Short mmCIF file of C-alpha atoms in Angstrom, two decimals:
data_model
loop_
_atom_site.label_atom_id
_atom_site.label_comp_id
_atom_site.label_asym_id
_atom_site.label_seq_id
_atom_site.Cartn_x
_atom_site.Cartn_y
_atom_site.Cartn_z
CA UNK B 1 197.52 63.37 212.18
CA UNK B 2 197.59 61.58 208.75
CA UNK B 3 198.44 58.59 209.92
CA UNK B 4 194.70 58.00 211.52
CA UNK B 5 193.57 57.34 208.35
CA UNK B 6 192.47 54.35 209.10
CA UNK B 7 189.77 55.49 211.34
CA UNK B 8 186.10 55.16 210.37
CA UNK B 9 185.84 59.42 210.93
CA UNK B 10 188.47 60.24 208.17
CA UNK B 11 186.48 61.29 205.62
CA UNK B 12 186.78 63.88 202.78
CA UNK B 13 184.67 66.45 204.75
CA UNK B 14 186.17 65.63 207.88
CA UNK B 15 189.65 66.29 206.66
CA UNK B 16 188.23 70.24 205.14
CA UNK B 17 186.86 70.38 208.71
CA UNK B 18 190.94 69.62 210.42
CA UNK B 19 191.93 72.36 207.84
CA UNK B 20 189.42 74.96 209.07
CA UNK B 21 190.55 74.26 212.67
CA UNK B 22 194.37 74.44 211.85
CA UNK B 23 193.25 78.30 210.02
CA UNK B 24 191.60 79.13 213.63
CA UNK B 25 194.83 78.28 215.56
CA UNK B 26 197.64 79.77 213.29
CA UNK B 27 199.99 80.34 216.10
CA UNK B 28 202.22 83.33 217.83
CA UNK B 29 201.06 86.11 214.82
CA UNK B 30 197.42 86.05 215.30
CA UNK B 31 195.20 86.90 218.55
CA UNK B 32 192.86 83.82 219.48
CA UNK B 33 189.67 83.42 217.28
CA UNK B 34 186.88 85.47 218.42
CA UNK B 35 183.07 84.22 218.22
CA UNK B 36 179.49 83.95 218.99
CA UNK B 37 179.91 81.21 222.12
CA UNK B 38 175.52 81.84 222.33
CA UNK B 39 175.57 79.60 219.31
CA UNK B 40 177.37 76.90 220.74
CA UNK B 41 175.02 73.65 222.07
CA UNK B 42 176.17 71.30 224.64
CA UNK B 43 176.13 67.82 223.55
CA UNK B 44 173.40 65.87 225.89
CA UNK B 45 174.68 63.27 228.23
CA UNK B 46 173.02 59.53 227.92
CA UNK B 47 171.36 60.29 231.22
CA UNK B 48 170.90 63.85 231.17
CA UNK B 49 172.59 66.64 233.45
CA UNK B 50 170.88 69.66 234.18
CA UNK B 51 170.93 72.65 232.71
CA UNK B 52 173.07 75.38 233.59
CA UNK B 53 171.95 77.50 236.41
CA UNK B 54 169.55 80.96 235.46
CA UNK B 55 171.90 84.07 234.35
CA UNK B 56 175.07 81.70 233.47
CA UNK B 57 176.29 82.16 229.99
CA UNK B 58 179.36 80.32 228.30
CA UNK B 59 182.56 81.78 228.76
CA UNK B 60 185.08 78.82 227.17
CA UNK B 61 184.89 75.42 225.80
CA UNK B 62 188.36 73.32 225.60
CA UNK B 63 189.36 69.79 224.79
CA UNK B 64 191.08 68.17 228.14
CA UNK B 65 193.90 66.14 227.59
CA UNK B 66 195.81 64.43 230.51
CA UNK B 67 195.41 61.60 233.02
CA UNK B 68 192.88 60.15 235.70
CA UNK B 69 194.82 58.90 238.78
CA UNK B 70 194.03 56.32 241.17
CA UNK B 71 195.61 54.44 243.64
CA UNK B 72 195.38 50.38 245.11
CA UNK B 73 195.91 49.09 248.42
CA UNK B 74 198.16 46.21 247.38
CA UNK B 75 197.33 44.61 251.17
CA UNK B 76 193.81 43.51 250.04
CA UNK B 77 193.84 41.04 247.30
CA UNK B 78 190.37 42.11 246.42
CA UNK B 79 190.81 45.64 246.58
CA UNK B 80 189.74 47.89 243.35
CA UNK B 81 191.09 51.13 242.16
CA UNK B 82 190.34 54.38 243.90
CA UNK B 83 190.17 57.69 242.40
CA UNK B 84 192.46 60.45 243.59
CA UNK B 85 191.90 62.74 240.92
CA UNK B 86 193.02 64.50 237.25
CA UNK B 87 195.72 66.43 235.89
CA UNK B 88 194.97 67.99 231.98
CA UNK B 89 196.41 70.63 229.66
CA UNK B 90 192.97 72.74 228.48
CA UNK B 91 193.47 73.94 225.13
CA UNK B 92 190.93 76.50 223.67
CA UNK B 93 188.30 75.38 221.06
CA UNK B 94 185.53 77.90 221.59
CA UNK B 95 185.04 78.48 217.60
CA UNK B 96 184.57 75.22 216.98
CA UNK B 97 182.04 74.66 219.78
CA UNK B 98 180.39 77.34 217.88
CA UNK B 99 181.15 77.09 214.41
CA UNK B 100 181.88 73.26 214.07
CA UNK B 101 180.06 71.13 216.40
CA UNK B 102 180.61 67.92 214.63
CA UNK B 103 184.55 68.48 214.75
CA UNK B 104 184.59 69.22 218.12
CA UNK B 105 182.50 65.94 218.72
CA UNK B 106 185.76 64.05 217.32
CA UNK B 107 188.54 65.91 218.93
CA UNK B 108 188.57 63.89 222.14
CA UNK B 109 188.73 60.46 220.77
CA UNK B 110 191.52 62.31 218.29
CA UNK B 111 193.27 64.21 221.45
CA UNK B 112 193.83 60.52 223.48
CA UNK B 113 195.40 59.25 220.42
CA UNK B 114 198.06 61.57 220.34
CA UNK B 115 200.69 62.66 222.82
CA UNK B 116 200.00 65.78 225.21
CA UNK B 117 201.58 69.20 223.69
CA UNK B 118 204.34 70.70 225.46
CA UNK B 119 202.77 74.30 226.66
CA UNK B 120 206.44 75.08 228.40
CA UNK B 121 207.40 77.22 225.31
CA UNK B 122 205.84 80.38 225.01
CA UNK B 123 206.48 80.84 221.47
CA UNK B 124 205.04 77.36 220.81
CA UNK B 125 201.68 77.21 218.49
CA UNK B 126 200.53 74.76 221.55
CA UNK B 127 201.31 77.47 224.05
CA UNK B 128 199.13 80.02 222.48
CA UNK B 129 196.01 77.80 222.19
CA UNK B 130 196.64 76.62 225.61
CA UNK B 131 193.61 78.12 227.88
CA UNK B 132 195.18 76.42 230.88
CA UNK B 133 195.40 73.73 233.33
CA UNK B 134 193.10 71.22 235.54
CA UNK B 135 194.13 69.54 238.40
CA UNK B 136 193.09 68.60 241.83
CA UNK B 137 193.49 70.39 244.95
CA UNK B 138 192.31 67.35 247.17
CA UNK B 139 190.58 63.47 246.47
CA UNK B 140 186.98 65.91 245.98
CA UNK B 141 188.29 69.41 244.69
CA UNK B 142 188.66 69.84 240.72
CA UNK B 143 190.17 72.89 240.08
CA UNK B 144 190.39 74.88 237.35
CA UNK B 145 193.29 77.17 235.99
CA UNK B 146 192.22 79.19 233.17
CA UNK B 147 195.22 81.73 233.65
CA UNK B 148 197.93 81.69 231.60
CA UNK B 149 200.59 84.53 230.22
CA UNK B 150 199.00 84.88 227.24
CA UNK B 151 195.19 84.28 228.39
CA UNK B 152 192.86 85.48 231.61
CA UNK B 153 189.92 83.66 231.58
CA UNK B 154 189.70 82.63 235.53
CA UNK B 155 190.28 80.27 237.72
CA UNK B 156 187.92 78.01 240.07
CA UNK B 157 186.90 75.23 242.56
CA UNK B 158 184.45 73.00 241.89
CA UNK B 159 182.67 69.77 243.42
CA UNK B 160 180.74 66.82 241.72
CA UNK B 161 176.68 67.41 241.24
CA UNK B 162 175.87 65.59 239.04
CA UNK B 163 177.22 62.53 236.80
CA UNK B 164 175.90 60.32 233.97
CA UNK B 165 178.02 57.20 232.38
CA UNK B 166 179.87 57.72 229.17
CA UNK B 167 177.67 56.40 226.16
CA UNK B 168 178.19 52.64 225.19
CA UNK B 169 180.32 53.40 221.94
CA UNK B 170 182.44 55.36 223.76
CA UNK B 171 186.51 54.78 223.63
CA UNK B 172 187.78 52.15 225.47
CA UNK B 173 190.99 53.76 225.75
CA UNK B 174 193.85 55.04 224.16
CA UNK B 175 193.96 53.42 220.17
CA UNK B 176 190.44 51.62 221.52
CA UNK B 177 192.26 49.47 224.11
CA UNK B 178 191.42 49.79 227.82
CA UNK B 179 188.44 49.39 230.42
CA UNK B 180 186.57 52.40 228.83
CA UNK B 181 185.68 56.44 229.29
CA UNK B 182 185.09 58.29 232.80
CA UNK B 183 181.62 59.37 233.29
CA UNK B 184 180.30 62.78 231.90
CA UNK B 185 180.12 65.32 234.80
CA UNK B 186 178.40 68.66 235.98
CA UNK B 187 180.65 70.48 238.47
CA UNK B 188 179.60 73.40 240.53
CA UNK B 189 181.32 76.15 242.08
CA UNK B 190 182.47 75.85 245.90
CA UNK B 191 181.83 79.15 246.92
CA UNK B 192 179.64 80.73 243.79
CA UNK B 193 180.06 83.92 245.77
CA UNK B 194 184.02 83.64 245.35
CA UNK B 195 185.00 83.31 241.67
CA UNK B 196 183.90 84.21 238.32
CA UNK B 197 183.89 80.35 237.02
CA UNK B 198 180.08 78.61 238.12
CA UNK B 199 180.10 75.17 236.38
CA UNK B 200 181.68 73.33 233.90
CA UNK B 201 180.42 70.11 231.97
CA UNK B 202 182.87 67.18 231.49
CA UNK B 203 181.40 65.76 228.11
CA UNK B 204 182.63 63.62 225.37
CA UNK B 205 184.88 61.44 227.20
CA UNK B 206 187.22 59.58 225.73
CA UNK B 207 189.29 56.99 228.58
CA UNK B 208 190.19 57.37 231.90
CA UNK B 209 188.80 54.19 233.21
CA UNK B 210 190.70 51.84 235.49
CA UNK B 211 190.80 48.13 235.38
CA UNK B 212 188.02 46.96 237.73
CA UNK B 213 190.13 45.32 239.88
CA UNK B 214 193.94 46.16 241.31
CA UNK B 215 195.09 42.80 240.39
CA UNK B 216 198.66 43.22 238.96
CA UNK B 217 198.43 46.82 239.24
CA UNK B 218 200.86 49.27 241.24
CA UNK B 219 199.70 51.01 244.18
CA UNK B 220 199.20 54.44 242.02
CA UNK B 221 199.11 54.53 238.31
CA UNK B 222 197.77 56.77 235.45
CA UNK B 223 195.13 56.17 232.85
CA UNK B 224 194.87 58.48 229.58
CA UNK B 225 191.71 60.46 228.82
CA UNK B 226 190.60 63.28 226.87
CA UNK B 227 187.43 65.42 227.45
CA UNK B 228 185.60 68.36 226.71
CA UNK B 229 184.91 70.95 229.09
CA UNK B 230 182.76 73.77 229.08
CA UNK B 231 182.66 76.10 231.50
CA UNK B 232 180.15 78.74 232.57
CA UNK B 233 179.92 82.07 234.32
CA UNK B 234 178.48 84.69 235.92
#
């Protein structure tokens, strides 16, 4: 990670803060960091999202790292990108939602700039602080993973409520190039009767936006983002 030192956030207190997080994620030896998640405060969104239904309380926070995916109908010449959806790797950052808010604030814009962890090896330090995996089931159904070998913290669809655009400093894109960061997002449950999971935030985005238009693009293509999510339950 040394070599974004070039970037306005490396600081002297901000590089203490990278070696507190690298102490709470120490790898295969240790269990994953325990801590007082009522302490954590979700960032507010530029238009704000409402508050988390009555009798929900925090279960996880994690940093999102993947794609948004879209698709063009190269038979219109005016035709603009349409979302089909997200794939990420979620990997755990609880403590510092709680401990170090203004690390966690950084970690997407840091995420995007570097490549997505393998979480195939088991034994890998990226395996153990991997809380799971979020994908799509259809064009309108997030879905939420949260089970791993190592980890049971549940699983879940979701649909849109409510959505608010990304602040106007936010990333462009990966290394600050691109067409800018996906909204911030409240999801709620499907069936709240039917799983644990109730709603998760998408927060701090960093990428994700298409071009506005499908000129020169292919007919399905990727765009790199990083988020946070925090998820809620009952």
């Amino acid at each position: 990670w040394a070599n974004h030192g070039g970037r306005p956030w490396w600081t002297p207190s901000a590089s203490a803060s990278y070696l507190e997080f690298g102490k709470r994620f120490p790898g295969a030896d240790s269990n994953a960091p325990t801590c007082d998640l009522s302490q954590a405060v979700m960032p507010a969104a530029p238009t704000p999202l409402p508050a988390p239904a009555s009798g929900l309380t925090l279960s996880h926070v994690a940093i999102g790292r993947g794609t948004q995916n879209y698709t063009c109908d190269l038979t219109n010449a005016t035709a603009v990108p349409t979302a089909t959806g997200a794939k990420a790797t979620l990997f755990n950052v609880s403590c510092i939602a709680a401990d170090t808010p203004d690390l966690l604030a950084k970690l997407p814009s840091i995420a995007l700039d570097l490549p997505i962890p393998s979480s195939d090896d088991e034994t890998s330090p990226a395996y153990q602080d991997m809380s799971g995996h979020h994908y799509f089931l259809d064009a309108t159904t997030p879905f939420f993973n949260m089970d791993t070998t190592l980890h049971q913290y549940g699983t879940g669809q979701f649909k849109k409520s409510n959505g608010s655009n990304a602040p106007s400093d936010a990333l462009l894109g990966t290394n600050n190039q691109g067409f800018g960061s996906v909204q911030w997002l409240k999801l709620d449950a499907k069936d709240s009767a039917g799983q644990v999971l109730q709603e998760v935030y998408r927060l701090n985005t960093a990428g994700g936006q298409p071009p506005k238009t499908c000129q020169g693009m292919p007919a399905a293509f990727e765009v790199q983002y990083s988020s946070e999510y925090w998820i809620w339950a009952q």
